Coordinates of C-alpha atoms in Angstrom, one line a residue:
Chain S
M1 CA -9.9 49.0 -6.1
K2 CA -9.9 46.1 -8.6
Q3 CA -6.6 47.3 -10.0
T4 CA -5.1 47.3 -6.5
V5 CA -6.2 43.8 -5.7
F6 CA -4.8 42.5 -9.0
E7 CA -1.5 44.3 -8.4
W8 CA -1.3 42.9 -4.9
L9 CA -1.8 39.4 -6.2
R10 CA 0.5 39.9 -9.2
V11 CA 3.5 40.8 -7.0
R12 CA 3.0 37.7 -4.8
L13 CA 1.6 35.1 -7.2
P14 CA 2.6 35.9 -10.9
L15 CA -0.5 34.2 -12.5
D16 CA -0.3 36.7 -15.4
I17 CA 3.2 35.6 -16.2
A18 CA 2.1 31.9 -16.0
W19 CA -0.9 32.8 -18.3
R20 CA 1.4 34.4 -20.8
R21 CA 4.0 31.7 -20.8
Y22 CA 1.6 28.7 -20.9
F23 CA -1.4 30.1 -22.8
S24 CA -1.4 33.5 -24.5
H25 CA 2.2 33.5 -25.6
Y26 CA 2.8 29.8 -25.9
Y27 CA 3.2 29.3 -29.7
L28 CA 2.6 26.0 -31.5
A29 CA 2.9 24.9 -35.1
K30 CA -0.1 26.0 -37.0
N31 CA -0.6 22.6 -38.7
L32 CA -1.5 20.6 -35.6
N33 CA -4.3 18.3 -36.7
I34 CA -7.0 16.2 -34.9
W35 CA -4.2 13.9 -33.5
Y36 CA -3.2 16.8 -31.2
V37 CA -6.5 17.0 -29.2
W38 CA -6.2 13.7 -27.3
G39 CA -3.9 15.2 -24.6
A40 CA -6.4 17.8 -23.7
L41 CA -9.2 15.2 -23.7
A42 CA -7.2 12.9 -21.5
L43 CA -6.7 15.7 -19.0
L44 CA -10.5 16.4 -19.1
V45 CA -11.4 12.8 -18.4
L46 CA -8.7 12.6 -15.7
V47 CA -10.3 15.6 -13.9
S48 CA -13.7 14.0 -14.4
Q49 CA -12.4 10.7 -12.9
G50 CA -11.1 12.7 -9.9
I51 CA -14.4 14.4 -9.3
T52 CA -16.6 11.3 -9.8
G53 CA -14.2 9.2 -7.8
F54 CA -14.2 11.6 -4.9
W55 CA -18.0 11.5 -4.9
L56 CA -18.0 7.7 -5.1
T57 CA -15.8 7.5 -2.0
M58 CA -18.6 9.2 0.0
F59 CA -20.9 6.2 -0.7
Y60 CA -18.5 3.3 -0.9
T61 CA -17.7 1.0 2.0
P62 CA -14.3 -0.8 1.6
T63 CA -15.2 -4.0 3.5
I64 CA -15.7 -7.4 2.0
Q65 CA -19.1 -7.6 3.7
H66 CA -20.4 -4.3 2.5
A67 CA -18.5 -3.2 -0.6
F68 CA -20.8 -4.9 -3.1
Q69 CA -24.0 -3.8 -1.2
S70 CA -22.8 -0.2 -1.0
I71 CA -22.4 -0.1 -4.8
Q72 CA -25.9 -1.5 -5.2
T73 CA -27.3 1.1 -2.7
L74 CA -25.5 3.8 -4.7
M75 CA -27.0 2.6 -8.0
R76 CA -30.5 2.2 -6.7
D77 CA -31.1 4.4 -3.7
V78 CA -28.7 7.4 -3.8
P79 CA -30.1 10.2 -6.0
Y80 CA -28.0 10.3 -9.2
G81 CA -25.7 7.7 -7.8
W82 CA -25.9 5.7 -11.0
L83 CA -24.8 8.8 -12.9
F84 CA -21.4 9.3 -11.3
R85 CA -20.7 5.6 -11.1
Y86 CA -21.4 5.2 -14.8
M87 CA -19.3 8.4 -15.5
H88 CA -16.5 6.8 -13.5
T89 CA -16.7 3.4 -15.2
T90 CA -17.2 4.8 -18.7
G91 CA -14.5 7.4 -18.0
A92 CA -12.0 4.6 -17.2
S93 CA -12.5 3.1 -20.6
A94 CA -12.6 6.5 -22.2
I95 CA -9.2 7.5 -20.8
F96 CA -7.5 4.4 -22.2
F97 CA -9.2 4.9 -25.6
I98 CA -7.9 8.5 -25.6
L99 CA -4.5 7.4 -24.3
Y100 CA -4.0 4.8 -27.0
L101 CA -4.8 7.4 -29.7
H102 CA -2.5 9.8 -27.9
I103 CA 0.3 7.3 -27.9
F104 CA -0.4 6.4 -31.6
R105 CA 0.0 10.1 -32.4
G106 CA 3.5 9.9 -30.8
L107 CA 4.4 6.9 -32.9
L108 CA 3.0 8.5 -36.1
Y109 CA 4.7 11.8 -35.8
G110 CA 7.8 10.8 -33.8
S111 CA 6.8 12.9 -30.7
Y112 CA 9.3 10.9 -28.6
Q113 CA 12.3 12.1 -30.6
R114 CA 14.8 14.8 -29.5
P115 CA 14.1 17.0 -27.6
R116 CA 10.9 15.5 -26.3
E117 CA 12.3 12.2 -24.9
L118 CA 11.3 13.1 -21.3
V119 CA 7.8 14.1 -22.3
W120 CA 7.4 10.7 -23.9
I121 CA 9.0 8.8 -20.9
I122 CA 6.8 10.6 -18.4
G123 CA 3.9 9.9 -20.7
V124 CA 4.6 6.1 -20.7
M125 CA 4.9 6.2 -16.9
L126 CA 1.5 7.9 -16.8
W127 CA 0.0 5.2 -19.0
I128 CA 1.4 2.4 -16.9
T129 CA 0.4 4.1 -13.7
M130 CA -3.1 4.5 -15.0
L131 CA -3.2 0.8 -15.9
L132 CA -2.2 0.1 -12.3
E133 CA -4.9 2.5 -11.0
S134 CA -7.5 0.7 -13.1
V135 CA -6.4 -2.7 -11.8
L136 CA -6.7 -1.4 -8.2
G137 CA -10.1 0.2 -8.8
Y138 CA -11.5 -2.8 -10.5
L139 CA -11.3 -4.8 -7.2
L140 CA -13.4 -2.3 -5.3
P141 CA -16.9 -3.2 -6.4
W142 CA -16.1 -6.7 -5.0
G143 CA -17.9 -8.5 -7.9
Q144 CA -16.8 -11.8 -9.4
L145 CA -14.6 -10.2 -12.0
S146 CA -13.1 -7.8 -9.5
Y147 CA -12.1 -10.7 -7.3
W148 CA -10.8 -13.0 -10.0
G149 CA -9.1 -10.2 -11.9
A150 CA -7.2 -9.2 -8.8
Q151 CA -6.5 -12.9 -8.1
V152 CA -4.9 -13.4 -11.5
I153 CA -2.9 -10.1 -11.6
T154 CA -1.5 -10.5 -8.1
A155 CA -0.6 -14.1 -8.8
M156 CA 1.6 -12.9 -11.7
L157 CA 4.1 -11.7 -9.1
G158 CA 4.6 -15.3 -8.1
V159 CA 7.0 -15.8 -11.0
V160 CA 9.7 -13.6 -9.3
P161 CA 12.4 -16.1 -8.5
Y162 CA 12.8 -17.3 -4.9
V163 CA 10.6 -14.7 -3.2
G164 CA 7.5 -15.0 -5.6
D165 CA 5.1 -16.7 -3.2
A166 CA 6.1 -14.5 -0.3
L167 CA 5.7 -11.4 -2.5
V168 CA 2.2 -12.4 -3.5
T169 CA 1.2 -12.9 0.1
W170 CA 2.8 -9.6 1.0
I171 CA 0.9 -7.7 -1.7
R172 CA -2.4 -9.3 -0.8
G173 CA -1.8 -9.1 3.0
D174 CA -3.6 -12.4 3.2
F175 CA -3.3 -15.9 1.8
S176 CA -6.0 -15.1 -0.8
I177 CA -7.7 -11.9 -1.9
G178 CA -9.4 -10.7 1.3
Q179 CA -10.2 -7.7 3.5
P180 CA -6.6 -6.5 3.8
T181 CA -6.3 -6.6 0.0
L182 CA -9.5 -4.7 -0.6
Q183 CA -8.6 -2.1 2.0
R184 CA -5.1 -1.4 0.7
F185 CA -6.3 -1.4 -2.9
F186 CA -8.9 1.2 -1.9
A187 CA -6.2 3.3 -0.2
F188 CA -3.9 3.2 -3.2
H189 CA -6.8 3.7 -5.7
V190 CA -8.2 6.8 -4.0
I191 CA -5.1 8.5 -2.5
G192 CA -1.7 7.0 -3.3
I193 CA -1.9 6.6 -7.1
P194 CA -4.0 9.7 -7.8
V195 CA -1.4 11.9 -6.0
F196 CA 1.3 10.3 -8.1
L197 CA -0.7 10.7 -11.2
S198 CA -1.2 14.4 -10.6
L199 CA 2.5 14.8 -10.1
L200 CA 3.3 13.0 -13.3
T201 CA 0.7 14.9 -15.2
L202 CA 2.2 18.2 -14.0
L203 CA 5.7 17.1 -15.0
H204 CA 4.4 15.9 -18.4
L205 CA 2.9 19.3 -19.0
V206 CA 5.7 21.3 -17.7
A207 CA 8.2 19.4 -19.8
L208 CA 6.0 19.7 -22.8
R209 CA 5.6 23.5 -22.4
H210 CA 9.4 23.8 -22.2
V211 CA 10.2 21.9 -25.4
G212 CA 6.9 22.7 -27.2
S213 CA 4.6 20.3 -29.1
S214 CA 5.8 18.3 -32.0
N215 CA 3.9 18.7 -35.3
P216 CA 2.7 16.5 -38.2
D217 CA 5.6 17.6 -40.3
G218 CA 8.1 17.0 -37.6
I219 CA 10.1 20.1 -38.4
K220 CA 11.2 22.8 -36.0
V221 CA 9.1 25.9 -35.6
P222 CA 10.1 29.1 -33.8
K223 CA 8.8 29.4 -30.2
R224 CA 7.4 32.8 -30.9
A225 CA 4.8 34.5 -33.1
S226 CA 5.6 33.7 -36.7
P227 CA 3.8 32.7 -39.9
A228 CA 4.3 29.1 -38.9
T229 CA 2.9 29.4 -35.4
R230 CA -0.3 30.2 -33.6
A231 CA -0.8 31.1 -29.9
F232 CA -2.1 28.3 -27.7
Y233 CA -4.8 30.7 -26.4
P234 CA -7.2 31.4 -28.1
F235 CA -6.5 29.2 -31.2
F236 CA -5.7 25.8 -29.8
V237 CA -7.7 26.3 -26.6
L238 CA -10.8 26.8 -28.8
K239 CA -9.9 23.8 -30.9
D240 CA -9.6 21.7 -27.8
C241 CA -12.9 23.0 -26.6
L242 CA -14.6 21.9 -29.8
A243 CA -13.0 18.5 -29.4
M244 CA -14.2 18.3 -25.8
T245 CA -17.7 19.3 -26.8
I246 CA -17.9 16.5 -29.4
F247 CA -16.2 14.1 -27.0
L248 CA -18.6 14.9 -24.2
T249 CA -21.6 14.4 -26.5
I250 CA -20.4 10.9 -27.3
F251 CA -19.5 10.3 -23.6
C252 CA -22.9 11.3 -22.4
V253 CA -24.6 9.0 -24.9
M254 CA -22.5 6.2 -23.6
V255 CA -23.2 7.0 -19.9
F256 CA -26.9 7.5 -20.4
F257 CA -27.7 4.8 -22.9
Y258 CA -24.9 2.2 -23.2
P259 CA -23.2 2.2 -19.8
H260 CA -22.3 -1.5 -20.2
L261 CA -21.7 -1.5 -24.0
G262 CA -21.9 -5.3 -24.3
G263 CA -19.6 -5.9 -21.4
Y264 CA -16.8 -3.8 -22.6
L265 CA -17.3 -1.0 -20.1
I266 CA -18.8 -3.1 -17.2
D267 CA -18.6 -6.9 -17.5
P268 CA -21.9 -8.6 -16.6
A269 CA -20.0 -11.1 -14.4
N270 CA -19.3 -8.2 -12.0
A271 CA -23.0 -8.0 -11.2
V272 CA -22.5 -11.1 -9.1
P273 CA -20.8 -10.7 -5.6
A274 CA -17.3 -12.1 -5.3
D275 CA -17.2 -15.9 -4.7
P276 CA -13.8 -17.3 -3.8
F277 CA -14.9 -20.8 -4.8
V278 CA -16.3 -20.2 -8.3
T279 CA -14.3 -18.6 -11.2
P280 CA -16.5 -16.9 -13.7
N281 CA -16.4 -18.5 -17.2
P282 CA -15.0 -16.9 -19.3
L283 CA -12.7 -14.6 -17.4
T284 CA -12.2 -11.7 -19.8
P285 CA -9.8 -8.8 -19.2
M286 CA -10.8 -5.2 -19.8
W287 CA -10.4 -4.3 -23.4
Y288 CA -7.5 -1.9 -22.7
M289 CA -5.4 -4.7 -21.2
A290 CA -6.5 -7.4 -23.7
P291 CA -3.5 -7.1 -26.1
F292 CA -1.1 -7.7 -23.3
Y293 CA -3.3 -10.5 -21.9
G294 CA -3.3 -11.9 -25.4
M295 CA 0.6 -12.1 -25.2
L296 CA 0.3 -13.8 -21.9
R297 CA -1.9 -16.5 -23.5
A298 CA 0.3 -16.8 -26.6
I299 CA 3.4 -17.9 -24.7
P300 CA 2.9 -21.5 -23.4
N301 CA 5.3 -20.9 -20.5
K302 CA 4.2 -19.0 -17.3
S303 CA 7.3 -17.1 -16.5
A304 CA 8.1 -16.3 -20.2
G305 CA 4.6 -15.2 -20.8
I306 CA 4.6 -12.7 -17.9
C307 CA 8.0 -11.4 -18.8
T308 CA 6.9 -11.0 -22.4
M309 CA 3.9 -9.0 -21.3
F310 CA 5.8 -6.6 -19.1
T311 CA 8.7 -6.3 -21.6
A312 CA 6.1 -5.3 -24.3
M313 CA 4.9 -2.4 -22.1
G314 CA 8.4 -1.4 -21.1
L315 CA 9.7 -1.3 -24.7
L316 CA 7.7 1.9 -25.2
F317 CA 10.2 3.7 -22.8
L318 CA 13.1 2.9 -25.2
L319 CA 11.6 4.4 -28.3
P320 CA 13.7 7.6 -28.1
C321 CA 16.8 5.5 -28.4
L322 CA 15.5 3.0 -30.9
D323 CA 14.4 5.4 -33.6
K324 CA 17.5 6.3 -35.7
S325 CA 15.6 8.0 -38.5
P326 CA 16.8 11.5 -39.5
V327 CA 13.1 12.6 -39.7
S328 CA 10.3 12.5 -37.1
S329 CA 7.1 12.3 -38.9
M330 CA 5.6 9.3 -40.7
R331 CA 4.9 11.8 -43.6
Y332 CA 8.6 11.8 -44.4
K333 CA 9.7 8.4 -43.2
G334 CA 10.2 5.6 -45.6
L335 CA 8.3 2.4 -46.6
Y336 CA 9.8 0.2 -43.9
S337 CA 8.7 2.5 -41.0
R338 CA 5.2 2.7 -42.5
L339 CA 5.0 -1.1 -42.8
A340 CA 6.4 -1.6 -39.3
L341 CA 3.8 0.8 -37.8
S342 CA 0.9 -0.8 -39.7
L343 CA 2.1 -4.2 -38.6
L344 CA 2.2 -3.0 -35.0
I345 CA -1.4 -1.7 -35.2
I346 CA -2.6 -4.9 -36.8
S347 CA -0.8 -7.1 -34.2
V348 CA -2.2 -5.1 -31.3
G349 CA -5.7 -5.6 -32.8
V350 CA -5.1 -9.3 -33.2
L351 CA -3.7 -9.6 -29.7
G352 CA -6.7 -7.7 -28.3
Y353 CA -9.1 -10.0 -30.1
V354 CA -7.3 -13.1 -28.8
G355 CA -7.1 -11.7 -25.3
I356 CA -10.8 -11.3 -25.1
N357 CA -12.0 -14.4 -26.9
E358 CA -11.7 -18.1 -26.1
P359 CA -8.2 -19.5 -26.7
T360 CA -8.2 -21.9 -29.7
A361 CA -5.3 -23.4 -31.6
I362 CA -5.6 -20.9 -34.5
N363 CA -6.0 -18.0 -32.0
Q364 CA -2.9 -19.1 -30.2
L365 CA -0.9 -19.2 -33.5
C366 CA -2.2 -15.8 -34.5
A367 CA -1.3 -14.4 -31.1
Q368 CA 2.2 -15.8 -31.4
V369 CA 2.8 -14.2 -34.8
A370 CA 1.3 -10.9 -33.6
T371 CA 3.6 -10.9 -30.5
G372 CA 6.5 -11.4 -32.9
C373 CA 5.3 -8.5 -35.0
Y374 CA 4.8 -6.3 -32.0
F375 CA 8.4 -7.0 -30.8
F376 CA 9.8 -6.5 -34.3
Y377 CA 8.4 -3.0 -34.4
F378 CA 10.7 -2.1 -31.5
I379 CA 13.6 -4.4 -31.8
G380 CA 13.9 -3.9 -35.6
M381 CA 13.5 -0.1 -35.4
P382 CA 17.2 0.8 -35.2
W383 CA 17.8 -1.0 -38.5
Y384 CA 14.7 -0.3 -40.6
T385 CA 14.8 3.4 -39.7
R386 CA 18.5 3.7 -40.6
F387 CA 18.4 1.8 -43.9
E388 CA 15.2 3.2 -45.4
S389 CA 15.1 6.2 -47.8
T390 CA 13.3 9.2 -46.3
R391 CA 11.6 12.0 -48.1
P392 CA 13.1 15.5 -48.0
L393 CA 11.8 17.7 -45.2
P394 CA 10.3 21.1 -46.1
E395 CA 12.3 24.2 -45.0
F396 CA 9.5 25.7 -43.1
L397 CA 5.7 25.3 -42.6
A398 CA 3.8 26.8 -45.6
Chain N
M1 CA 5.6 44.9 -34.7
S2 CA 7.3 44.2 -31.4
D3 CA 6.0 42.7 -28.2
T4 CA 7.0 45.7 -26.2
K5 CA 4.6 48.0 -28.0
S6 CA 1.5 46.6 -26.2
P7 CA 1.1 43.8 -23.7
H8 CA -2.1 42.7 -25.4
H9 CA -0.8 42.5 -28.9
K10 CA -2.8 40.3 -31.3
P11 CA -1.3 36.8 -31.4
C12 CA -2.1 36.3 -35.0
E13 CA -0.9 38.3 -37.9
E14 CA -4.0 37.5 -40.0
C15 CA -6.2 39.0 -37.4
E16 CA -4.3 42.3 -37.6
R17 CA -4.4 42.4 -41.3
N18 CA -8.1 41.4 -41.5
E19 CA -10.0 44.6 -40.9
S20 CA -13.4 43.1 -41.7
V21 CA -13.8 41.3 -38.3
D22 CA -17.4 41.7 -37.2
L23 CA -16.8 42.7 -33.6
E24 CA -20.5 42.9 -32.8
R25 CA -21.0 39.3 -33.9
R26 CA -17.9 38.2 -31.9
R27 CA -19.2 39.9 -28.8
F28 CA -22.6 38.2 -29.1
I29 CA -20.9 34.8 -29.5
K30 CA -18.7 35.4 -26.5
I31 CA -21.6 36.5 -24.2
S32 CA -23.7 33.5 -25.4
L33 CA -20.9 31.1 -24.7
K34 CA -20.4 32.5 -21.2
I35 CA -24.1 32.3 -20.4
L36 CA -24.6 28.8 -21.9
G37 CA -21.4 27.6 -20.4
G38 CA -22.3 29.0 -17.0
L39 CA -25.8 27.4 -17.1
G40 CA -24.3 24.1 -18.2
T41 CA -21.8 24.1 -15.3
A42 CA -24.5 25.1 -12.8
C43 CA -26.7 22.2 -14.0
A44 CA -23.7 19.8 -13.7
F45 CA -23.6 20.6 -10.0
F46 CA -27.2 19.5 -9.5
P47 CA -26.8 15.7 -9.6
F48 CA -23.6 15.9 -7.4
L49 CA -25.3 18.0 -4.7
S50 CA -28.5 16.1 -5.0
S51 CA -26.8 12.9 -4.2
L52 CA -25.8 14.2 -0.8
Q53 CA -29.4 14.2 0.5
P54 CA -30.7 11.1 2.4
S55 CA -30.8 8.1 0.0
R56 CA -34.0 6.1 -0.5
R57 CA -32.5 3.5 1.8
T58 CA -31.9 6.0 4.5
L59 CA -35.5 7.3 4.1
A60 CA -36.8 3.8 4.3
V61 CA -34.9 3.0 7.5
N62 CA -36.2 6.3 9.0
G63 CA -39.8 5.6 8.1
P64 CA -42.7 5.4 10.7
V65 CA -42.3 2.9 13.6
S66 CA -45.2 1.1 15.2
V67 CA -45.3 0.7 19.1
D68 CA -47.4 -1.7 21.0
L69 CA -48.7 0.0 24.2
S70 CA -50.9 -2.9 25.6
Q71 CA -48.3 -3.7 28.3
L72 CA -47.7 -0.1 29.4
Q73 CA -49.0 0.6 32.9
P74 CA -50.0 4.0 34.2
G75 CA -46.8 5.8 35.3
Q76 CA -44.6 3.7 33.1
T77 CA -42.5 5.0 30.2
L78 CA -41.2 3.3 27.1
T79 CA -38.4 4.4 24.8
V80 CA -38.3 3.7 21.1
K81 CA -35.9 4.7 18.4
W82 CA -37.1 6.8 15.5
R83 CA -34.8 8.6 13.1
G84 CA -31.9 7.7 15.4
K85 CA -33.4 9.7 18.3
P86 CA -35.1 8.4 21.5
I87 CA -38.9 8.8 21.5
W88 CA -40.5 8.5 24.9
V89 CA -44.0 7.2 25.4
V90 CA -45.3 7.9 28.9
R91 CA -48.7 6.7 30.2
R92 CA -49.5 9.5 32.6
T93 CA -51.5 8.9 35.8
Q94 CA -54.5 11.0 36.7
A95 CA -52.4 12.7 39.4
M96 CA -49.8 13.7 36.8
L97 CA -52.4 15.2 34.5
E98 CA -53.9 17.2 37.4
Q99 CA -50.5 18.5 38.3
L100 CA -50.0 19.9 34.7
Q101 CA -52.4 22.8 35.3
K102 CA -50.7 23.8 38.6
N103 CA -47.3 24.0 36.9
N104 CA -48.3 26.8 34.5
P105 CA -47.0 29.8 36.5
E106 CA -43.5 28.3 36.7
L107 CA -43.3 27.5 33.0
R108 CA -41.7 29.5 30.2
D109 CA -44.3 28.5 27.5
P110 CA -47.2 26.9 29.3
N111 CA -49.6 27.2 26.3
S112 CA -47.1 25.8 23.8
R113 CA -47.0 28.8 21.6
V114 CA -43.6 27.8 20.1
P115 CA -44.4 25.3 17.3
Q116 CA -42.6 22.4 18.9
Q117 CA -45.6 20.1 18.4
P118 CA -48.0 19.1 15.6
S119 CA -51.2 21.2 15.7
F120 CA -53.1 18.3 17.3
A121 CA -50.9 18.5 20.4
Q122 CA -51.2 22.2 21.0
N123 CA -53.4 21.7 24.1
P124 CA -52.8 21.7 27.9
W125 CA -51.5 18.1 27.9
R126 CA -49.5 18.4 24.6
S127 CA -50.8 15.1 23.2
L128 CA -53.5 13.5 21.1
H129 CA -54.8 11.3 23.9
P130 CA -54.3 13.0 27.3
E131 CA -53.2 9.8 28.9
Y132 CA -50.3 9.1 26.5
L133 CA -47.5 11.6 26.2
V134 CA -45.2 11.2 23.2
L135 CA -42.0 13.2 23.2
V136 CA -38.7 13.4 21.3
G137 CA -36.2 12.8 24.1
V138 CA -33.6 15.4 23.1
C139 CA -33.0 18.4 25.2
T140 CA -33.7 21.7 23.3
H141 CA -30.6 23.2 24.9
L142 CA -27.7 21.3 23.3
G143 CA -29.1 17.9 22.4
C144 CA -28.5 15.7 25.5
V145 CA -31.1 13.0 26.5
P146 CA -32.9 14.1 29.7
R147 CA -33.9 11.6 32.4
Y148 CA -37.4 10.7 33.6
H149 CA -37.9 11.0 37.3
M150 CA -40.8 10.0 39.4
Q151 CA -42.4 12.2 42.1
D152 CA -40.3 12.1 45.3
N153 CA -41.8 10.2 48.3
D154 CA -41.9 13.4 50.3
H155 CA -43.6 15.3 47.4
T156 CA -40.8 18.1 47.3
Q157 CA -40.4 17.6 43.6
T158 CA -43.1 16.7 41.0
S159 CA -42.4 14.1 38.4
G160 CA -40.8 15.3 35.1
F161 CA -37.7 15.2 33.1
Y162 CA -34.2 16.4 34.1
C163 CA -31.3 17.0 31.7
P164 CA -28.0 15.8 33.2
C165 CA -25.9 18.0 31.0
H166 CA -26.9 21.5 32.0
G167 CA -29.7 20.9 34.5
S168 CA -32.8 21.9 32.4
R169 CA -36.1 20.7 33.9
F170 CA -39.3 19.8 32.1
D171 CA -42.7 18.9 33.4
M172 CA -44.8 15.8 32.5
A173 CA -45.9 17.5 29.2
G174 CA -42.3 18.2 28.2
R175 CA -42.7 21.9 29.0
V176 CA -39.6 23.7 30.2
Y177 CA -39.5 25.5 33.6
R178 CA -38.5 29.1 33.8
H179 CA -34.8 30.1 34.3
M180 CA -33.5 26.9 32.7
P181 CA -30.8 26.7 30.0
A182 CA -33.2 25.1 27.5
P183 CA -35.1 27.8 25.6
I184 CA -38.2 26.0 24.5
N185 CA -40.4 22.9 25.3
L186 CA -39.4 19.4 24.2
E187 CA -40.5 18.5 20.7
V188 CA -43.6 16.3 20.1
P189 CA -43.1 14.1 17.0
P190 CA -45.9 13.4 14.5
Y191 CA -47.8 10.3 15.5
R192 CA -51.2 8.7 15.3
F193 CA -53.1 5.8 17.0
V194 CA -54.1 2.9 14.8
N195 CA -56.2 1.5 17.7
A196 CA -56.4 2.0 21.4
H197 CA -53.0 0.2 22.0
T198 CA -51.1 0.7 18.8
L199 CA -49.1 3.9 18.2
I200 CA -47.5 4.9 14.9
I201 CA -44.6 7.4 15.3
G202 CA -43.5 9.4 12.3
E203 CA -46.7 10.1 10.5
T204 CA -50.0 11.8 11.2
L205 CA -53.4 11.1 9.7

């Protein structure tokens, strides 16, 4: 009986073939290290965000009169409402923490190189879409930071020549952030963007499965059982499960004991209902946007600052063309690449610090230098990767 | 070793070479993982499902309501909202109370055997105080709100409640007549009197 049911299913829906292709007979280099668990963790948090977000929708009212109150009711009166709200807010930060490490892995081991260009490009699209998703979601609680964050971000579109002001009004659906803005942000946050994110995630994974994961040595491994490879299931699945267990332990500690984490996960200014006449001081961006906000502050010209910020994000798309190195992994790249990557990490740290803290003269100067370093990593890449001496690649994985 | 030999071939060569795998231990770990994982997943459902029950705010909104009866004259009715439902308070006249006993042969459940009332109201007038009738104004057939009608001038029909949806009729104690669509008597909510003229609906003593 059981056999017949499985046979009936197998003919119509070849799940066993999918299982073999994507799990039990999907072979990866055996030397994948801790840098290769972030993708699975990102997927875990994305699913968690989907579930908690779906649940939050049941209790949230997207009107400017009731939005703030509905969150307070959720936190105080709904059984366990605090739990899935904190899971959602902590999850938002967690996903960016994971994504930045995931992206760093790409830079470190050259995961964007041939033949994984499309995996990388879809990945960058995912990251930018998630930033957009977080901006949209941030308005929903209708607190002070929600309101003023949305105010500042939508106002950025005003720099578009000729149609800027009309564009801002069109996006807001009102002359300031109001009911139409809240309602459309809600629609995009809960339906529009998540559907798009799911599609991108699927494409990211399908493309990855086709070309196979990179590896810390950046050398080609056969896509079949061999001394250099291990099957995704059970070896890497179990490894990912271990990573998830450790991650979830830390995540639960954050959710249960440090849901605000000194304002980095939830800013205290957002405990005050939105007031269109008073801007909170200081107005700090979320930490995962702070480096780009730092660039905005570093450039003393409005249009140039905004263009710099978006260019800085967009440059990630171009990495596959910019890297001219004959090797992928930092293990075999030369001194210049190592220096450039170190410089990039330091400059992102400095920009993040400047983005969150009060702008002072010395901060501004540091941010300008850091912006320069950030751009050098990308713009200089075709040269410093070509003219450095690389180490010899091993023939095969030992 | 080729793939065609067995569809379930070992994915790792070391595993095949290694004959000293403790299968018993592996089986124990697998079963433990499944049980603990299953328990953990089941527990994770709890807060999500728990959140769907009425919140503290909803419970507070649906708490007991106080009704002032000092202006209610004999024969008059008063409707208040409790838990989103209409609650009728009727001050019955002496004639209405006398009529109750005469209705008995025409009723489906004259002695209120079906537990549609708190135990204190399982009596011939279905109330704490014979004069005051307190009922949930929701027909037991499909949930419409019946209408109160006074006795006709020509005494062809006694006073009671009539449901406009499917024609169920109830007497002045909310008891349903025979051959009506409604299967049981109207519900009596929990209530208590604080004093002679103040009624609390939604809690008993």
